[in-house]
Coordinates of C-alpha atoms in Angstrom, one line a residue:
M1 CA 0.0 0.0 0.0
G2 CA 3.0 2.2 0.0
N3 CA 2.4 5.5 1.8
F4 CA -1.1 6.2 0.3
I5 CA -2.9 5.6 3.7
R6 CA -1.5 8.5 5.8
P7 CA -2.0 8.8 9.5
L8 CA -2.9 12.1 11.1
S9 CA -3.1 10.5 14.6
D10 CA -3.6 7.1 16.1
A11 CA -7.3 7.2 15.2
V12 CA -7.3 9.3 12.0
A13 CA -5.9 8.6 8.5
Y14 CA -6.6 9.7 5.0
V15 CA -5.9 8.2 1.6
A16 CA -3.8 10.5 -0.6
S17 CA -0.7 10.8 -2.8
D18 CA 2.0 13.4 -2.9
D19 CA 0.3 15.0 -5.9
L20 CA -3.3 15.0 -4.5
W21 CA -4.4 18.3 -3.0
I22 CA -6.6 18.1 0.1
E23 CA -7.8 21.3 1.9
S24 CA -6.5 21.8 5.4
D25 CA -10.0 22.6 6.5
A26 CA -11.0 19.0 5.5
T27 CA -8.3 17.4 7.5
R28 CA -9.1 19.7 10.4
Q29 CA -12.7 18.5 10.3
L30 CA -11.4 14.9 10.3
L31 CA -9.4 15.5 13.5
N32 CA -12.3 17.3 15.1
T33 CA -14.8 14.5 14.3
A34 CA -12.4 12.0 15.8
R35 CA -12.8 13.8 19.2
L36 CA -16.5 12.9 19.4
P37 CA -17.3 10.6 22.3
G38 CA -17.0 6.9 21.3
M39 CA -15.2 7.7 18.0
T40 CA -12.5 5.1 17.4
R41 CA -11.4 5.4 13.7
V42 CA -11.8 8.1 11.1
V43 CA -10.6 7.7 7.5
G44 CA -10.7 10.4 4.8
M45 CA -11.0 9.3 1.1
P46 CA -9.1 11.0 -1.8
D47 CA -12.2 13.0 -2.6
L48 CA -12.2 14.5 0.9
H49 CA -13.4 18.1 1.2
P50 CA -14.9 20.3 3.9
G51 CA -18.6 20.0 4.6
R52 CA -21.0 21.8 6.9
G53 CA -19.2 21.0 10.2
Y54 CA -18.2 17.5 9.1
P55 CA -16.0 16.4 6.2
V56 CA -17.5 14.9 3.0
G57 CA -15.7 11.9 1.6
A58 CA -15.0 10.0 4.8
A59 CA -15.9 7.1 7.0
F60 CA -16.2 7.1 10.8
F61 CA -16.4 4.2 13.2
S62 CA -17.8 4.7 16.7
V63 CA -18.7 2.4 19.6
N64 CA -21.8 2.6 21.9
H65 CA -23.0 5.8 20.2
F66 CA -23.7 6.8 16.6
Y67 CA -24.1 10.3 15.1
P68 CA -27.0 11.1 12.7
A69 CA -25.3 14.5 11.9
L70 CA -22.4 12.6 10.4
V71 CA -24.8 10.8 7.9
G72 CA -26.2 14.3 7.1
N73 CA -29.4 15.4 5.4
D74 CA -29.3 13.2 2.3
I75 CA -29.6 9.7 3.9
G76 CA -29.3 7.0 1.3
C77 CA -27.6 9.2 -1.3
G78 CA -25.9 6.9 -3.7
M79 CA -25.5 5.6 -7.2
G80 CA -27.2 3.1 -9.4
L81 CA -25.9 1.8 -12.8
W82 CA -28.2 0.6 -15.6
Q83 CA -27.4 -1.2 -18.8
T84 CA -29.5 0.5 -21.5
S85 CA -30.6 -0.6 -25.0
L86 CA -29.1 2.6 -26.5
Q87 CA -26.5 1.5 -29.1
S88 CA -23.3 3.6 -28.7
R89 CA -22.4 3.8 -32.4
K90 CA -26.0 4.8 -33.4
V91 CA -26.4 7.6 -30.9
N92 CA -27.1 11.0 -32.6
L93 CA -26.0 13.3 -29.8
D94 CA -27.8 16.3 -31.2
K95 CA -31.1 14.4 -31.3
L96 CA -30.4 12.9 -27.9
E97 CA -29.8 16.3 -26.4
K98 CA -32.9 17.8 -28.0
R99 CA -35.0 15.1 -26.6
A100 CA -33.4 15.4 -23.1
Q101 CA -34.2 19.2 -23.2
S102 CA -37.9 18.4 -22.8
Y103 CA -37.4 16.2 -19.8
S104 CA -38.7 17.6 -16.5
D105 CA -37.1 16.5 -13.3
A106 CA -40.4 16.4 -11.4
A107 CA -42.3 13.3 -12.2
P108 CA -45.9 14.0 -13.4
P109 CA -48.5 12.9 -10.7
E110 CA -50.3 10.7 -13.2
W111 CA -47.0 8.9 -14.0
L112 CA -46.3 8.3 -10.3
E113 CA -49.8 7.1 -9.7
A114 CA -49.3 4.4 -12.3
A115 CA -45.7 3.6 -11.4
L116 CA -45.7 3.4 -7.6
P117 CA -46.6 0.4 -5.6
P118 CA -49.1 1.1 -2.8
T119 CA -46.5 1.2 -0.1
L120 CA -44.6 4.0 -1.9
A121 CA -47.7 5.8 -3.2
A122 CA -48.8 6.4 0.4
H123 CA -45.4 7.7 1.5
P124 CA -45.5 11.4 2.6
Y125 CA -42.7 12.2 0.2
A126 CA -44.0 10.2 -2.7
A127 CA -44.3 13.4 -4.9
S128 CA -40.5 13.7 -5.0
L129 CA -39.8 10.2 -6.2
G130 CA -38.3 9.9 -9.7
S131 CA -36.5 13.2 -9.4
V132 CA -32.7 13.8 -9.4
G133 CA -32.7 16.9 -7.2
G134 CA -30.0 19.5 -7.1
G135 CA -26.4 20.0 -5.8
N136 CA -24.0 17.3 -7.1
H137 CA -26.8 14.9 -8.1
F138 CA -27.1 13.9 -11.7
A139 CA -28.2 11.3 -14.2
E140 CA -25.7 10.5 -16.9
L141 CA -25.5 8.4 -20.0
Q142 CA -22.1 6.9 -20.3
Q143 CA -20.1 5.0 -23.0
V144 CA -17.7 2.1 -22.2
E145 CA -14.5 3.7 -23.3
S146 CA -11.9 1.0 -22.1
V147 CA -12.3 -2.4 -20.6
Y148 CA -9.5 -3.7 -18.3
D149 CA -11.1 -7.0 -17.2
D150 CA -13.4 -8.5 -19.9
E151 CA -14.5 -11.4 -17.8
A152 CA -15.5 -9.3 -14.8
V153 CA -17.3 -6.7 -16.9
S154 CA -19.2 -9.3 -18.8
A155 CA -20.2 -11.1 -15.6
L156 CA -21.9 -7.8 -14.5
G157 CA -24.1 -7.9 -17.6
I158 CA -22.4 -5.0 -19.3
N159 CA -22.6 -4.8 -23.1
A160 CA -19.7 -2.5 -24.1
K161 CA -21.5 -1.6 -27.3
Q162 CA -24.5 -0.1 -25.5
L163 CA -24.7 3.0 -23.3
L164 CA -24.9 2.8 -19.5
L165 CA -27.0 5.1 -17.3
L166 CA -25.6 6.3 -14.0
A167 CA -28.1 7.8 -11.5
H168 CA -26.8 9.7 -8.5
S169 CA -29.4 10.8 -6.1
G170 CA -30.8 10.2 -2.6
S171 CA -33.8 10.5 -0.3
R172 CA -34.7 14.0 -1.4
G173 CA -36.6 16.0 1.2
L174 CA -37.2 13.0 3.4
G175 CA -33.6 12.8 4.6
Q176 CA -33.6 16.5 5.2
Q177 CA -36.7 16.2 7.4
I178 CA -35.2 13.3 9.4
L179 CA -32.0 15.2 10.2
R180 CA -33.8 18.4 11.0
A181 CA -36.1 16.6 13.5
H182 CA -33.0 15.0 15.1
V183 CA -31.1 18.2 15.4
E184 CA -34.0 20.0 16.9
R185 CA -34.2 17.4 19.7
F186 CA -30.5 16.5 20.2
S187 CA -28.5 19.2 18.4
H188 CA -25.4 17.3 17.1
S189 CA -25.1 14.9 20.0
G190 CA -24.9 11.2 19.3
L191 CA -27.5 8.6 20.2
E192 CA -26.8 5.8 22.6
E193 CA -27.2 2.5 20.8
G194 CA -30.3 0.6 22.0
S195 CA -32.0 3.7 23.3
D196 CA -35.5 4.5 22.2
A197 CA -34.2 7.6 20.4
A198 CA -31.6 5.6 18.6
N199 CA -34.1 2.9 17.5
D200 CA -36.5 5.6 16.3
Y201 CA -33.8 7.3 14.2
L202 CA -32.6 4.0 12.7
A203 CA -36.2 3.1 11.7
Q204 CA -36.5 6.5 9.9
H205 CA -33.0 6.1 8.5
N206 CA -33.8 2.7 7.0
D207 CA -37.0 4.0 5.5
A208 CA -34.9 6.8 3.8
L209 CA -32.4 4.2 2.5
T210 CA -35.3 2.2 0.9
F211 CA -36.8 5.4 -0.5
A212 CA -33.4 6.5 -2.0
V213 CA -32.9 3.1 -3.8
A214 CA -36.5 3.3 -5.1
N215 CA -35.9 6.9 -6.2
R216 CA -32.9 6.0 -8.3
A217 CA -34.8 3.1 -9.9
L218 CA -37.6 5.5 -10.8
I219 CA -35.2 8.1 -12.2
A220 CA -33.8 5.5 -14.5
R221 CA -37.3 4.2 -15.5
R222 CA -38.5 7.7 -16.3
L223 CA -35.4 8.6 -18.3
L224 CA -35.4 5.4 -20.3
E225 CA -39.1 5.8 -21.1
H226 CA -38.4 9.4 -22.2
F227 CA -35.7 8.1 -24.6
R228 CA -38.0 5.2 -25.6
E229 CA -35.4 2.7 -24.5
E230 CA -35.1 -0.1 -22.1
G231 CA -32.7 -0.9 -19.3
E232 CA -31.6 -3.2 -16.5
R233 CA -30.1 -2.3 -13.2
L234 CA -26.7 -3.7 -12.6
L235 CA -25.7 -2.3 -9.2
D236 CA -26.9 0.2 -6.6
V237 CA -25.0 1.4 -3.5
N238 CA -25.7 4.0 -0.8
H239 CA -22.8 6.3 0.3
N240 CA -24.6 8.3 3.1
L241 CA -25.6 5.9 5.9
V242 CA -24.8 4.4 9.3
E243 CA -24.7 0.7 9.9
P244 CA -23.4 -1.9 12.4
Y245 CA -19.8 -2.8 11.7
V246 CA -16.9 -4.6 13.4
F247 CA -13.5 -3.0 13.5
N248 CA -10.5 -4.9 15.0
G249 CA -13.0 -7.3 16.6
Q250 CA -15.0 -4.5 18.3
P251 CA -18.6 -4.1 17.3
G252 CA -19.8 -0.6 16.7
W253 CA -21.2 1.8 14.0
L254 CA -19.8 2.7 10.7
H255 CA -20.9 6.1 9.3
R256 CA -20.3 6.9 5.6
K257 CA -20.5 10.5 4.5
G258 CA -19.8 10.5 0.8
A259 CA -18.0 7.2 0.9
T260 CA -18.7 4.2 -1.3
P261 CA -18.9 0.8 0.4
A262 CA -16.2 -1.7 -0.5
S263 CA -18.2 -4.6 0.6
C264 CA -21.0 -4.8 -2.0
G265 CA -19.2 -5.9 -5.1
P266 CA -18.2 -3.7 -8.1
V267 CA -19.0 0.0 -7.9
V268 CA -18.7 3.1 -10.1
I269 CA -16.6 6.0 -9.0
P270 CA -17.6 9.0 -11.1
G271 CA -15.5 12.0 -12.2
S272 CA -16.9 15.4 -12.8
R273 CA -19.3 16.1 -15.7
G274 CA -16.3 16.6 -18.0
D275 CA -14.3 13.7 -16.8
Y276 CA -14.3 9.9 -17.0
S277 CA -15.8 7.5 -14.4
Y278 CA -14.4 4.2 -13.3
L279 CA -16.0 0.9 -12.7
V280 CA -13.9 -0.8 -10.1
Q281 CA -13.7 -4.0 -8.0
P282 CA -13.2 -3.1 -4.4
L283 CA -10.4 -4.9 -2.5
N284 CA -11.7 -4.9 1.0
S285 CA -9.4 -3.1 3.5
S286 CA -10.3 -2.5 7.2
D287 CA -7.5 0.1 7.2
A288 CA -9.9 2.3 5.1
L289 CA -13.0 1.1 7.0
D290 CA -14.1 -0.9 3.9
S291 CA -14.8 2.3 2.1
L292 CA -13.8 4.1 -1.0
A293 CA -14.1 7.6 -2.6
H294 CA -17.6 8.3 -4.0
G295 CA -16.3 10.6 -6.8
A296 CA -13.7 13.1 -7.8
G297 CA -14.3 15.5 -4.9
R298 CA -14.6 19.3 -4.9
K299 CA -11.5 21.5 -5.0
W300 CA -13.5 24.8 -5.1
M301 CA -16.2 26.1 -2.8
R302 CA -19.6 26.5 -4.5
T303 CA -19.7 30.2 -3.7
E304 CA -16.5 30.9 -5.6
C305 CA -17.2 29.0 -8.8
K306 CA -19.2 31.6 -10.7
G307 CA -16.7 34.3 -9.9
R308 CA -13.8 32.1 -11.1
L309 CA -15.5 31.0 -14.3
S310 CA -18.1 33.5 -15.5
G311 CA -15.5 35.7 -17.1
K312 CA -14.2 32.8 -19.2
F313 CA -17.2 30.6 -19.9
S314 CA -20.9 31.2 -20.6
P315 CA -23.5 28.7 -19.4
A316 CA -23.8 27.5 -23.0
Q317 CA -20.0 26.9 -23.2
L318 CA -20.1 24.9 -20.0
A319 CA -22.9 22.7 -21.5
R320 CA -20.1 21.3 -23.7
T321 CA -17.2 19.4 -22.2
P322 CA -13.7 18.6 -23.4
L323 CA -14.7 15.0 -23.8
G324 CA -17.4 16.0 -26.3
S325 CA -20.3 15.2 -24.0
R326 CA -23.3 17.5 -23.3
V327 CA -24.6 18.9 -20.0
I328 CA -28.2 19.9 -19.6
C329 CA -28.7 22.2 -16.6
R330 CA -31.4 24.8 -16.4
D331 CA -29.9 26.6 -13.4
R332 CA -27.3 29.2 -14.4
Q333 CA -25.8 29.2 -10.9
L334 CA -25.6 25.4 -10.7
I335 CA -23.9 24.9 -14.0
Y336 CA -21.0 27.0 -12.7
E337 CA -21.0 25.3 -9.3
E338 CA -20.8 21.9 -10.9
A339 CA -18.3 22.8 -13.7
P340 CA -15.5 20.2 -14.2
Q341 CA -13.0 22.9 -13.2
A342 CA -14.5 22.8 -9.7
Y343 CA -13.5 19.2 -9.1
K344 CA -10.4 17.2 -8.7
S345 CA -9.2 15.0 -11.6
I346 CA -10.6 11.5 -11.3
E347 CA -7.2 10.1 -12.4
S348 CA -5.7 11.6 -9.2
V349 CA -8.3 10.0 -7.1
M350 CA -7.9 6.6 -8.8
E351 CA -4.1 6.8 -8.4
C352 CA -4.6 7.0 -4.6
L353 CA -7.2 4.1 -4.5
T354 CA -5.1 1.8 -6.6
G355 CA -1.9 2.8 -4.9
A356 CA -3.4 2.0 -1.5
G357 CA -4.6 -1.4 -2.8
L358 CA -8.2 -0.5 -2.3
V359 CA -9.6 -1.1 -5.9
K360 CA -8.9 -2.9 -9.1
P361 CA -10.2 -0.9 -12.2
L362 CA -12.5 -2.9 -14.4
A363 CA -13.5 -0.3 -17.0
R364 CA -13.4 3.4 -17.8
L365 CA -16.6 5.1 -18.7
K366 CA -16.9 8.3 -20.8
P367 CA -19.8 10.8 -20.3
V368 CA -22.2 11.2 -23.2
L369 CA -25.0 13.3 -21.8
T370 CA -25.5 14.6 -18.2
L371 CA -28.7 15.9 -16.8
K372 CA -28.5 18.3 -13.9
T373 CA -31.5 20.0 -12.5
S374 CA -32.3 22.6 -9.9
G375 CA -30.0 24.5 -7.6
E376 CA -31.0 23.0 -4.3
R377 CA -28.1 21.9 -2.1
S378 CA -27.0 18.4 -1.3
E379 CA -23.9 16.6 -0.1

């Protein structure tokens, strides 16, 4: 593993290389989080960046207590990958983009009524199902650009001649409501495992996980119907959650805040909207709390992006990427906030993950068409 897993203290480490830039505020937040009662191990991923009080792109292990504030407001945020029937060589990008321009992020009520099973139709947040949301969420058609392990890629059900669809979203307003209710009662204090409050939170948390998985499936279904194509889900993982975990023989709680699980089989680690994504096979490592980066990671704060870029690029120019892909984003602020320039290079992140022995790359995926939506915030 070389020196890619770097200790900051006995309890804190981060995955990085000599060439990877990580903000000092992010490592400071790692160290501060490690001081929470019961916190035993904290690991930052290569996409680590500062969040609202707690770092994004990290995993945290605690005993006896767990911390809903570490999971954050988007419980169940994660990524699902679908094999689509769209033939790569037959795609007319101009026509595809034009058709995507008429796509609305909010699912029509009549569509939801027909699509949702009774259990979801009765959910208080059912109206937001099938929607991507804002912030760093997206839905993206991708082309298989390179295959490094034909057998593993084929075993997943991937046809390299057809486009893939990657959906990145979460529990929408449901997760926000759960966190707000918790903070109003307990501030940022943790919950004692086995307590009534802890059990109540976990029940709501697990509902949000189920909701988020269903949301990604409905996003894919709506998009594929809009393109008059078909698709099959290949994988789906959550990267904002808390779950039971055993570290060094000690049972406790593993929190992931923008960290992909390394215990669920192959996963996708996406780059920015103008960069590649990687399909990888995790190589489990307790040193990294069985977790991986969940993307390229921000290098600029959202508030500074427009000021840095608006003098150089118009929104129309940012709707085209250096890789030849198209971006559809109706929010003029968000297209600057989510510009490729605001993110680290995915190659720098992959160098750290492979150097640390955490992943084996299976394929490299190239963006074709990315759908962004509103400017609401998420992490």
